[in-house]
Amino acid sequence: MAVLTETDLITIRRELHQHPELALHETETHERLLTIIADFNQTHLQVRTLPELPTAILIRVTGSAPQRTIGYRTDIDALPVTEATGLAYASQNPGIMHACGHDVHMAVALGVLSYFAEHQPQDNLIFFFQPAEESENGGKLAYEMNAFEADWRPDEFYGLHDNPDLPAGAIGCRMGTLFAGTTEVNVDFTGKGGHAAYPQDANDMVVAAAAFISQIQTIVSRNVDPIEGGVITLGKLEAGTIRNVIAETAHIEGTIRGLTQTMIEHIDDRIRDVAAGIARSFNAEVTVSLNQGGYLPVENDPALTANFINYMKENESIEFIETAPAMTGEDFGYLLSKIPGTMFWLGVGDDAQLHSATLTPDESAIQAGVDAITGFMTYRMLH
Ligand SMILES: [Zn+2]
Ligand SMILES: [Zn+2]
């Protein structure tokens, strides 16, 4: 097959949209992608799967006169959301939806890959179809199982996320951080329970938790550079069992967000200090666990990103928009902490937000995204 047309890309996107799968369970998606890729000109392609991460796909396109290897990543997983778009091609998998637009991401990646399968690039290219972005840290899993060793290691890595707030087809980016880093926090206070009538014999963890939660509010207001910013949200609190028994334990769960890894570690340290101080003042035990399931911030490489933005700004057929950082997380931050690169937005002009049950990306963004990326990669190979 030749290069995928806009009609092909929209058909593919709708097919993927109808069959969404959750993180690490993208088996049908994996098969569908392999079938589509098998139709491309195979002359310069090598296709690889990872036995330990069976839904991942890596494709290497051998360059004609390579000076470097350029990586491009798309995520492939969906979310536990019940679709409410009412579209003819809505999800057929109950309770699961491509509500983050990863179906659009895959269609764009296939479009770019089909172009370079037909038009051999000068540099080598690595395409990474990544499972488990929404949870389970698919990027990190792949990296840790040596997916990017030797010939398969990109010198630089690119990836996009769709953005309903930007007009369809527009490219958004910024120097510095595109997505905040996140840390998940669990705090457990343990004291001594007792009868509600005899507080002098007990050690009340409801009061300790209340003091901790209040004091945590001073971290962002008093310890964080206001220009840089940060977020601490404690979204869950469980303590005690019944109204007339003093609580022996309190369990708190929350999330921290910051624009740099340095800031996140600073907030992490302050949370540990405050928890230890509260435990001491209440004569309680405390355990603080941080960062299971957290994401590193997506920190764009300065030189590569300046080059990327420059191309997008100078190309008159591309609408480029400089964006603010997003306080949501993205697991591409892990790969960008290992391999320099740039993450950017592709506008899909929609009123619904990402993760919404009514997300309906404007499909004209797909071809526009393919054109912008193939154009950029071709330009990159000459510079
Ligand atoms: Zn998402
Ligand atoms: Zn996403």
mmCIF file of C-alpha atoms and ligand atoms in Angstrom:
data_model
loop_
_atom_site.group_PDB
_atom_site.id
_atom_site.type_symbol
_atom_site.label_atom_id
_atom_site.label_comp_id
_atom_site.label_asym_id
_atom_site.label_seq_id
_atom_site.Cartn_x
_atom_site.Cartn_y
_atom_site.Cartn_z
ATOM 1 C CA MET A 1 0.000 0.000 0.000
ATOM 2 C CA ALA A 2 1.122 3.550 -0.630
ATOM 3 C CA VAL A 3 1.052 6.419 1.838
ATOM 4 C CA LEU A 4 -2.171 6.464 3.884
ATOM 5 C CA THR A 5 -4.612 9.107 2.654
ATOM 6 C CA GLU A 6 -6.702 11.346 4.875
ATOM 7 C CA THR A 7 -9.699 9.061 4.252
ATOM 8 C CA ASP A 8 -7.643 5.984 5.232
ATOM 9 C CA LEU A 9 -6.486 7.738 8.406
ATOM 10 C CA ILE A 10 -10.006 8.684 9.461
ATOM 11 C CA THR A 11 -11.267 5.138 8.778
ATOM 12 C CA ILE A 12 -8.397 3.713 10.853
ATOM 13 C CA ARG A 13 -9.008 6.175 13.676
ATOM 14 C CA ARG A 14 -12.710 5.263 13.829
ATOM 15 C CA GLU A 15 -11.910 1.559 13.868
ATOM 16 C CA LEU A 16 -9.473 2.062 16.726
ATOM 17 C CA HIS A 17 -12.051 4.249 18.450
ATOM 18 C CA GLN A 18 -14.633 1.451 18.322
ATOM 19 C CA HIS A 19 -12.304 -1.029 20.014
ATOM 20 C CA PRO A 20 -10.640 0.759 22.945
ATOM 21 C CA GLU A 21 -8.646 -1.234 25.495
ATOM 22 C CA LEU A 22 -7.236 -0.451 28.919
ATOM 23 C CA ALA A 23 -3.562 -0.170 29.877
ATOM 24 C CA LEU A 24 -1.595 -3.406 29.303
ATOM 25 C CA HIS A 25 -4.653 -5.055 27.747
ATOM 26 C CA GLU A 26 -4.311 -3.520 24.265
ATOM 27 C CA THR A 27 -4.167 -6.908 22.499
ATOM 28 C CA GLU A 28 -6.741 -6.208 19.769
ATOM 29 C CA THR A 29 -5.276 -2.749 19.194
ATOM 30 C CA HIS A 30 -1.834 -4.355 18.887
ATOM 31 C CA GLU A 31 -3.119 -6.825 16.263
ATOM 32 C CA ARG A 32 -4.916 -4.087 14.348
ATOM 33 C CA LEU A 33 -1.781 -1.913 14.275
ATOM 34 C CA LEU A 34 0.415 -4.816 13.128
ATOM 35 C CA THR A 35 -2.038 -5.615 10.323
ATOM 36 C CA ILE A 36 -2.029 -2.007 9.095
ATOM 37 C CA ILE A 37 1.776 -1.760 9.328
ATOM 38 C CA ALA A 38 2.184 -5.060 7.430
ATOM 39 C CA ASP A 39 0.530 -3.335 4.438
ATOM 40 C CA PHE A 40 3.224 -0.632 4.261
ATOM 41 C CA ASN A 41 6.279 -0.878 2.024
ATOM 42 C CA GLN A 42 8.551 -3.111 4.139
ATOM 43 C CA THR A 43 11.840 -2.421 2.279
ATOM 44 C CA HIS A 44 13.358 -0.261 5.038
ATOM 45 C CA LEU A 45 11.220 -1.379 7.999
ATOM 46 C CA GLN A 46 12.007 -3.664 10.899
ATOM 47 C CA VAL A 47 9.110 -4.509 13.190
ATOM 48 C CA ARG A 48 9.784 -5.659 16.727
ATOM 49 C CA THR A 49 7.602 -6.671 19.645
ATOM 50 C CA LEU A 50 8.646 -7.039 23.274
ATOM 51 C CA PRO A 51 7.939 -10.444 24.859
ATOM 52 C CA GLU A 52 7.600 -8.938 28.352
ATOM 53 C CA LEU A 53 5.400 -6.046 27.181
ATOM 54 C CA PRO A 54 3.372 -7.912 24.576
ATOM 55 C CA THR A 55 1.140 -5.054 23.391
ATOM 56 C CA ALA A 56 4.053 -2.728 22.508
ATOM 57 C CA ILE A 57 5.339 -2.322 18.936
ATOM 58 C CA LEU A 58 8.658 -0.842 17.829
ATOM 59 C CA ILE A 59 9.382 -0.061 14.191
ATOM 60 C CA ARG A 60 12.784 0.936 12.875
ATOM 61 C CA VAL A 61 13.031 2.709 9.531
ATOM 62 C CA THR A 62 16.586 2.478 8.216
ATOM 63 C CA GLY A 63 17.817 5.810 6.890
ATOM 64 C CA SER A 64 19.624 6.279 3.570
ATOM 65 C CA ALA A 65 22.548 8.253 5.038
ATOM 66 C CA PRO A 66 21.888 8.367 8.775
ATOM 67 C CA GLN A 67 23.489 10.944 11.033
ATOM 68 C CA ARG A 68 21.153 10.238 13.898
ATOM 69 C CA THR A 69 18.143 8.212 14.993
ATOM 70 C CA ILE A 70 14.918 10.116 15.576
ATOM 71 C CA GLY A 71 12.289 8.557 17.844
ATOM 72 C CA TYR A 72 8.545 9.117 17.680
ATOM 73 C CA ARG A 73 6.185 7.819 20.318
ATOM 74 C CA THR A 74 2.438 7.329 20.366
ATOM 75 C CA ASP A 75 0.409 5.882 23.202
ATOM 76 C CA ILE A 76 -2.277 3.293 22.425
ATOM 77 C CA ASP A 77 -4.407 2.757 25.559
ATOM 78 C CA ALA A 78 -7.894 3.962 26.488
ATOM 79 C CA LEU A 79 -9.750 4.818 29.705
ATOM 80 C CA PRO A 80 -12.438 3.266 31.920
ATOM 81 C CA VAL A 81 -15.051 5.794 30.731
ATOM 82 C CA THR A 82 -18.500 4.983 29.332
ATOM 83 C CA GLU A 83 -18.774 6.816 26.035
ATOM 84 C CA ALA A 84 -21.632 9.299 25.718
ATOM 85 C CA THR A 85 -20.942 10.837 22.287
ATOM 86 C CA GLY A 86 -23.767 8.993 20.519
ATOM 87 C CA LEU A 87 -21.503 8.667 17.454
ATOM 88 C CA ALA A 88 -22.108 5.927 14.896
ATOM 89 C CA TYR A 89 -18.556 4.722 15.527
ATOM 90 C CA ALA A 90 -18.739 4.953 19.344
ATOM 91 C CA SER A 91 -16.914 2.439 21.523
ATOM 92 C CA GLN A 92 -18.166 -1.129 21.285
ATOM 93 C CA ASN A 93 -16.363 -2.119 24.479
ATOM 94 C CA PRO A 94 -18.678 -1.332 27.412
ATOM 95 C CA GLY A 95 -17.193 1.021 29.977
ATOM 96 C CA ILE A 96 -14.061 1.745 27.926
ATOM 97 C CA MET A 97 -13.434 4.739 25.676
ATOM 98 C CA HIS A 98 -10.623 6.502 23.847
ATOM 99 C CA ALA A 99 -11.486 9.538 25.954
ATOM 100 C CA CYS A 100 -7.914 10.864 25.865
ATOM 101 C CA GLY A 101 -7.664 10.804 22.070
ATOM 102 C CA HIS A 102 -4.973 8.127 21.836
ATOM 103 C CA ASP A 103 -6.890 6.828 18.779
ATOM 104 C CA VAL A 104 -6.027 10.134 17.078
ATOM 105 C CA HIS A 105 -2.405 9.785 18.248
ATOM 106 C CA MET A 106 -2.171 6.308 16.671
ATOM 107 C CA ALA A 107 -3.701 7.459 13.375
ATOM 108 C CA VAL A 108 -1.183 10.324 13.165
ATOM 109 C CA ALA A 109 1.749 7.999 13.930
ATOM 110 C CA LEU A 110 0.573 5.522 11.266
ATOM 111 C CA GLY A 111 0.268 8.352 8.753
ATOM 112 C CA VAL A 112 3.829 9.513 9.445
ATOM 113 C CA LEU A 113 5.174 5.954 9.378
ATOM 114 C CA SER A 114 3.417 5.160 6.086
ATOM 115 C CA TYR A 115 4.992 8.285 4.560
ATOM 116 C CA PHE A 116 8.529 7.304 5.580
ATOM 117 C CA ALA A 117 7.972 3.675 4.573
ATOM 118 C CA GLU A 118 7.403 4.967 1.016
ATOM 119 C CA HIS A 119 9.951 7.813 1.135
ATOM 120 C CA GLN A 120 13.095 6.478 2.776
ATOM 121 C CA PRO A 121 14.295 9.043 5.325
ATOM 122 C CA GLN A 122 17.894 10.186 5.525
ATOM 123 C CA ASP A 123 18.149 9.501 9.269
ATOM 124 C CA ASN A 124 16.989 6.350 11.023
ATOM 125 C CA LEU A 125 13.578 6.530 12.648
ATOM 126 C CA ILE A 126 12.160 4.584 15.593
ATOM 127 C CA PHE A 127 8.387 4.505 16.046
ATOM 128 C CA PHE A 128 7.207 3.381 19.466
ATOM 129 C CA PHE A 129 3.558 2.325 19.844
ATOM 130 C CA GLN A 130 3.393 2.456 23.621
ATOM 131 C CA PRO A 131 0.920 0.626 25.836
ATOM 132 C CA ALA A 132 -0.154 1.832 29.254
ATOM 133 C CA GLU A 133 0.169 5.609 29.266
ATOM 134 C CA GLU A 134 -2.873 6.259 31.465
ATOM 135 C CA SER A 135 -1.628 3.943 34.193
ATOM 136 C CA GLU A 136 1.095 1.330 34.709
ATOM 137 C CA ASN A 137 3.926 3.483 33.283
ATOM 138 C CA GLY A 138 4.279 1.796 29.889
ATOM 139 C CA GLY A 139 7.129 4.064 28.794
ATOM 140 C CA LYS A 140 9.188 3.233 31.849
ATOM 141 C CA LEU A 141 8.420 -0.487 31.544
ATOM 142 C CA ALA A 142 9.648 -0.516 27.941
ATOM 143 C CA TYR A 143 12.766 1.470 28.794
ATOM 144 C CA GLU A 144 13.626 -0.805 31.700
ATOM 145 C CA MET A 145 13.298 -3.913 29.524
ATOM 146 C CA ASN A 146 15.946 -2.442 27.184
ATOM 147 C CA ALA A 147 13.576 -1.588 24.341
ATOM 148 C CA PHE A 148 15.838 1.298 23.361
ATOM 149 C CA GLU A 149 19.271 -0.311 23.204
ATOM 150 C CA ALA A 150 21.876 -0.213 20.416
ATOM 151 C CA ASP A 151 20.220 0.299 16.987
ATOM 152 C CA TRP A 152 16.907 0.922 18.702
ATOM 153 C CA ARG A 153 18.038 3.887 20.776
ATOM 154 C CA PRO A 154 16.767 7.228 19.510
ATOM 155 C CA ASP A 155 19.136 10.169 19.858
ATOM 156 C CA GLU A 156 16.092 12.360 20.275
ATOM 157 C CA PHE A 157 12.441 11.569 20.967
ATOM 158 C CA TYR A 158 9.220 13.329 19.938
ATOM 159 C CA GLY A 159 5.597 12.758 20.828
ATOM 160 C CA LEU A 160 2.313 14.620 20.805
ATOM 161 C CA HIS A 161 -0.871 14.880 22.784
ATOM 162 C CA ASP A 162 -4.165 16.044 21.346
ATOM 163 C CA ASN A 163 -5.601 19.235 22.824
ATOM 164 C CA PRO A 164 -9.317 20.124 22.620
ATOM 165 C CA ASP A 165 -8.603 23.756 23.595
ATOM 166 C CA LEU A 166 -6.552 24.426 20.442
ATOM 167 C CA PRO A 167 -8.080 24.771 16.966
ATOM 168 C CA ALA A 168 -8.058 21.565 14.920
ATOM 169 C CA GLY A 169 -4.685 20.996 13.303
ATOM 170 C CA ALA A 170 -2.829 23.694 15.251
ATOM 171 C CA ILE A 171 0.495 22.744 16.849
ATOM 172 C CA GLY A 172 1.154 23.895 20.418
ATOM 173 C CA CYS A 173 4.392 23.743 22.331
ATOM 174 C CA ARG A 174 6.565 25.614 24.778
ATOM 175 C CA MET A 175 10.132 25.757 25.993
ATOM 176 C CA GLY A 176 10.565 24.082 29.388
ATOM 177 C CA THR A 177 7.892 21.891 30.915
ATOM 178 C CA LEU A 178 4.830 20.883 28.884
ATOM 179 C CA PHE A 179 3.208 18.574 31.455
ATOM 180 C CA ALA A 180 3.694 18.762 35.204
ATOM 181 C CA GLY A 181 5.172 15.882 37.148
ATOM 182 C CA THR A 182 3.011 14.074 39.630
ATOM 183 C CA THR A 183 3.743 12.225 42.833
ATOM 184 C CA GLU A 184 1.181 10.102 44.597
ATOM 185 C CA VAL A 185 1.251 10.489 48.370
ATOM 186 C CA ASN A 186 -0.025 8.102 51.023
ATOM 187 C CA VAL A 187 0.226 9.079 54.692
ATOM 188 C CA ASP A 188 -0.754 6.793 57.582
ATOM 189 C CA PHE A 189 -0.916 8.013 61.168
ATOM 190 C CA THR A 190 -1.173 5.422 63.944
ATOM 191 C CA GLY A 191 -1.896 6.334 67.567
ATOM 192 C CA LYS A 192 -3.921 4.863 70.400
ATOM 193 C CA GLY A 193 -7.685 4.549 70.191
ATOM 194 C CA GLY A 194 -10.030 4.700 73.144
ATOM 195 C CA HIS A 195 -13.413 5.643 74.566
ATOM 196 C CA ALA A 196 -14.762 8.983 73.391
ATOM 197 C CA ALA A 197 -15.263 9.990 77.017
ATOM 198 C CA TYR A 198 -11.616 9.455 78.051
ATOM 199 C CA PRO A 199 -9.399 11.455 75.669
ATOM 200 C CA GLN A 200 -6.622 11.543 78.282
ATOM 201 C CA ASP A 201 -6.039 7.784 77.751
ATOM 202 C CA ALA A 202 -5.952 7.889 73.972
ATOM 203 C CA ASN A 203 -4.131 9.509 71.107
ATOM 204 C CA ASP A 204 -6.604 10.863 68.577
ATOM 205 C CA MET A 205 -5.584 10.391 64.927
ATOM 206 C CA VAL A 206 -8.552 12.406 63.620
ATOM 207 C CA VAL A 207 -7.062 15.445 65.331
ATOM 208 C CA ALA A 208 -3.550 14.551 64.119
ATOM 209 C CA ALA A 209 -4.797 14.165 60.546
ATOM 210 C CA ALA A 210 -6.649 17.486 60.772
ATOM 211 C CA ALA A 211 -3.469 19.230 61.967
ATOM 212 C CA PHE A 212 -1.436 17.593 59.205
ATOM 213 C CA ILE A 213 -3.921 18.549 56.486
ATOM 214 C CA SER A 214 -4.037 22.166 57.690
ATOM 215 C CA GLN A 215 -0.279 22.498 57.896
ATOM 216 C CA ILE A 216 0.260 20.958 54.449
ATOM 217 C CA GLN A 217 -1.582 23.960 53.000
ATOM 218 C CA THR A 218 1.373 26.176 53.903
ATOM 219 C CA ILE A 219 3.801 24.273 51.654
ATOM 220 C CA VAL A 220 2.587 25.768 48.383
ATOM 221 C CA SER A 221 1.906 29.182 49.937
ATOM 222 C CA ARG A 222 5.158 29.421 51.942
ATOM 223 C CA ASN A 223 7.775 27.026 50.497
ATOM 224 C CA VAL A 224 7.159 27.136 46.745
ATOM 225 C CA ASP A 225 8.415 29.865 44.421
ATOM 226 C CA PRO A 226 5.158 31.563 43.339
ATOM 227 C CA ILE A 227 6.483 32.023 39.793
ATOM 228 C CA GLU A 228 7.140 28.308 39.493
ATOM 229 C CA GLY A 229 4.042 27.035 41.286
ATOM 230 C CA GLY A 230 2.957 23.641 42.506
ATOM 231 C CA VAL A 231 -0.157 21.785 43.594
ATOM 232 C CA ILE A 232 -0.882 19.550 46.567
ATOM 233 C CA THR A 233 -4.329 17.971 46.654
ATOM 234 C CA LEU A 234 -5.283 15.521 49.369
ATOM 235 C CA GLY A 235 -8.318 13.848 47.859
ATOM 236 C CA LYS A 236 -9.013 11.070 50.308
ATOM 237 C CA LEU A 237 -9.123 10.786 54.096
ATOM 238 C CA GLU A 238 -10.179 7.805 56.162
ATOM 239 C CA ALA A 239 -10.015 7.753 59.956
ATOM 240 C CA GLY A 240 -11.751 6.027 62.838
ATOM 241 C CA THR A 241 -14.702 3.697 62.861
ATOM 242 C CA ILE A 242 -17.616 5.201 64.803
ATOM 243 C CA ARG A 243 -18.635 8.484 66.487
ATOM 244 C CA ASN A 244 -17.918 7.480 70.076
ATOM 245 C CA VAL A 245 -14.533 5.802 69.651
ATOM 246 C CA ILE A 246 -11.355 7.845 69.418
ATOM 247 C CA ALA A 247 -9.649 7.035 66.130
ATOM 248 C CA GLU A 248 -6.519 4.929 66.292
ATOM 249 C CA THR A 249 -5.552 5.410 62.640
ATOM 250 C CA ALA A 250 -5.873 7.938 59.852
ATOM 251 C CA HIS A 251 -5.107 7.263 56.194
ATOM 252 C CA ILE A 252 -4.650 10.124 53.722
ATOM 253 C CA GLU A 253 -4.136 9.958 49.954
ATOM 254 C CA GLY A 254 -3.189 12.787 47.698
ATOM 255 C CA THR A 255 -1.283 13.954 44.669
ATOM 256 C CA ILE A 256 1.503 16.486 44.198
ATOM 257 C CA ARG A 257 2.147 18.329 40.949
ATOM 258 C CA GLY A 258 5.096 20.461 39.975
ATOM 259 C CA LEU A 259 6.753 21.716 36.811
ATOM 260 C CA THR A 260 10.238 20.396 37.497
ATOM 261 C CA GLN A 261 11.542 17.295 39.173
ATOM 262 C CA THR A 262 13.510 19.559 41.546
ATOM 263 C CA MET A 263 10.308 21.292 42.676
ATOM 264 C CA ILE A 264 8.485 17.990 43.144
ATOM 265 C CA GLU A 265 11.320 16.620 45.272
ATOM 266 C CA HIS A 266 11.275 19.824 47.328
ATOM 267 C CA ILE A 267 7.527 19.402 47.987
ATOM 268 C CA ASP A 268 8.047 15.685 48.744
ATOM 269 C CA ASP A 269 10.665 16.602 51.377
ATOM 270 C CA ARG A 270 8.404 19.201 52.993
ATOM 271 C CA ILE A 271 5.545 16.674 53.218
ATOM 272 C CA ARG A 272 7.844 14.179 54.935
ATOM 273 C CA ASP A 273 9.047 16.880 57.373
ATOM 274 C CA VAL A 274 5.551 18.099 58.215
ATOM 275 C CA ALA A 275 4.296 14.516 58.703
ATOM 276 C CA ALA A 276 7.227 13.714 60.999
ATOM 277 C CA GLY A 277 6.651 16.924 62.993
ATOM 278 C CA ILE A 278 2.931 16.241 63.431
ATOM 279 C CA ALA A 279 3.634 12.636 64.467
ATOM 280 C CA ARG A 280 6.112 13.847 67.077
ATOM 281 C CA SER A 281 3.719 16.455 68.467
ATOM 282 C CA PHE A 282 0.897 13.895 68.765
ATOM 283 C CA ASN A 283 3.168 11.094 69.967
ATOM 284 C CA ALA A 284 2.029 9.016 66.998
ATOM 285 C CA GLU A 285 3.669 6.846 64.380
ATOM 286 C CA VAL A 286 3.600 7.955 60.769
ATOM 287 C CA THR A 287 4.530 6.372 57.464
ATOM 288 C CA VAL A 288 4.761 8.468 54.320
ATOM 289 C CA SER A 289 4.987 6.784 50.953
ATOM 290 C CA LEU A 290 5.550 8.797 47.828
ATOM 291 C CA ASN A 291 5.575 8.266 44.103
ATOM 292 C CA GLN A 292 4.003 4.931 43.265
ATOM 293 C CA GLY A 293 2.286 5.599 39.996
ATOM 294 C CA GLY A 294 3.587 9.163 39.731
ATOM 295 C CA TYR A 295 4.817 10.706 36.488
ATOM 296 C CA LEU A 296 7.976 12.693 35.911
ATOM 297 C CA PRO A 297 7.386 16.149 34.438
ATOM 298 C CA VAL A 298 7.603 16.345 30.650
ATOM 299 C CA GLU A 299 10.638 18.656 30.433
ATOM 300 C CA ASN A 300 11.349 19.634 26.842
ATOM 301 C CA ASP A 301 14.996 19.729 25.761
ATOM 302 C CA PRO A 302 16.034 23.381 25.214
ATOM 303 C CA ALA A 303 17.949 23.045 21.918
ATOM 304 C CA LEU A 304 15.683 20.468 20.267
ATOM 305 C CA THR A 305 12.550 22.320 21.313
ATOM 306 C CA ALA A 306 13.848 25.683 20.076
ATOM 307 C CA ASN A 307 14.493 23.998 16.724
ATOM 308 C CA PHE A 308 11.033 22.382 16.724
ATOM 309 C CA ILE A 309 9.250 25.646 17.565
ATOM 310 C CA ASN A 310 11.292 27.484 14.984
ATOM 311 C CA TYR A 311 10.174 25.080 12.245
ATOM 312 C CA MET A 312 6.524 25.258 13.298
ATOM 313 C CA LYS A 313 6.580 29.074 13.459
ATOM 314 C CA GLU A 314 8.281 29.521 10.111
ATOM 315 C CA ASN A 315 6.062 27.109 8.215
ATOM 316 C CA GLU A 316 3.185 29.205 6.936
ATOM 317 C CA SER A 317 0.842 26.265 6.502
ATOM 318 C CA ILE A 318 1.040 25.514 10.238
ATOM 319 C CA GLU A 319 -0.808 27.412 12.941
ATOM 320 C CA PHE A 320 1.594 27.458 15.871
ATOM 321 C CA ILE A 321 0.410 28.400 19.359
ATOM 322 C CA GLU A 322 2.644 28.852 22.367
ATOM 323 C CA THR A 323 0.912 27.202 25.309
ATOM 324 C CA ALA A 324 1.106 27.302 29.094
ATOM 325 C CA PRO A 325 2.236 24.141 30.898
ATOM 326 C CA ALA A 326 -0.499 21.633 31.763
ATOM 327 C CA MET A 327 -0.767 20.550 35.393
ATOM 328 C CA THR A 328 -1.907 17.070 34.294
ATOM 329 C CA GLY A 329 0.683 14.288 34.009
ATOM 330 C CA GLU A 330 2.024 12.348 31.004
ATOM 331 C CA ASP A 331 4.215 9.294 31.181
ATOM 332 C CA PHE A 332 6.396 10.508 28.259
ATOM 333 C CA GLY A 333 8.208 12.472 30.991
ATOM 334 C CA TYR A 334 10.065 9.295 31.918
ATOM 335 C CA LEU A 335 11.412 8.707 28.401
ATOM 336 C CA LEU A 336 12.339 12.396 28.083
ATOM 337 C CA SER A 337 14.301 12.110 31.341
ATOM 338 C CA LYS A 338 16.431 9.441 29.599
ATOM 339 C CA ILE A 339 16.474 10.679 26.000
ATOM 340 C CA PRO A 340 16.243 14.382 25.081
ATOM 341 C CA GLY A 341 13.265 15.444 23.045
ATOM 342 C CA THR A 342 10.127 17.473 22.646
ATOM 343 C CA MET A 343 6.508 16.875 23.433
ATOM 344 C CA PHE A 344 3.908 19.044 21.755
ATOM 345 C CA TRP A 345 0.164 19.476 21.317
ATOM 346 C CA LEU A 346 -2.015 18.790 18.316
ATOM 347 C CA GLY A 347 -5.193 20.888 18.427
ATOM 348 C CA VAL A 348 -8.420 18.900 17.967
ATOM 349 C CA GLY A 349 -10.858 21.799 18.619
ATOM 350 C CA ASP A 350 -13.563 20.410 20.910
ATOM 351 C CA ASP A 351 -15.709 21.734 23.766
ATOM 352 C CA ALA A 352 -15.258 18.554 25.771
ATOM 353 C CA GLN A 353 -12.105 18.099 27.834
ATOM 354 C CA LEU A 354 -9.693 15.164 27.761
ATOM 355 C CA HIS A 355 -11.026 12.167 29.742
ATOM 356 C CA SER A 356 -14.591 13.357 29.122
ATOM 357 C CA ALA A 357 -17.259 10.867 27.978
ATOM 358 C CA THR A 358 -18.209 13.252 25.166
ATOM 359 C CA LEU A 359 -14.733 13.974 23.768
ATOM 360 C CA THR A 360 -15.112 14.271 19.974
ATOM 361 C CA PRO A 361 -11.825 15.353 18.395
ATOM 362 C CA ASP A 362 -12.093 17.144 15.040
ATOM 363 C CA GLU A 363 -10.707 14.557 12.629
ATOM 364 C CA SER A 364 -9.279 17.169 10.277
ATOM 365 C CA ALA A 365 -6.479 17.405 12.850
ATOM 366 C CA ILE A 366 -5.162 13.974 11.826
ATOM 367 C CA GLN A 367 -3.891 14.851 8.348
ATOM 368 C CA ALA A 368 -2.713 18.254 9.598
ATOM 369 C CA GLY A 369 -0.708 16.477 12.319
ATOM 370 C CA VAL A 370 0.811 14.038 9.826
ATOM 371 C CA ASP A 371 1.837 16.904 7.537
ATOM 372 C CA ALA A 372 3.379 18.945 10.357
ATOM 373 C CA ILE A 373 5.369 15.982 11.701
ATOM 374 C CA THR A 374 6.600 14.602 8.377
ATOM 375 C CA GLY A 375 7.549 18.158 7.445
ATOM 376 C CA PHE A 376 9.384 18.697 10.712
ATOM 377 C CA MET A 377 11.229 15.368 10.554
ATOM 378 C CA THR A 378 12.323 15.991 6.981
ATOM 379 C CA TYR A 379 13.583 19.449 8.003
ATOM 380 C CA ARG A 380 15.288 18.023 11.094
ATOM 381 C CA MET A 381 17.242 15.565 8.942
ATOM 382 C CA LEU A 382 18.751 18.471 7.006
ATOM 383 C CA HIS A 383 19.803 20.423 10.117
HETATM 384 ZN ZN ZN B 1 -5.195 10.694 29.515
HETATM 385 ZN ZN ZN B 2 -3.513 10.927 26.921
#
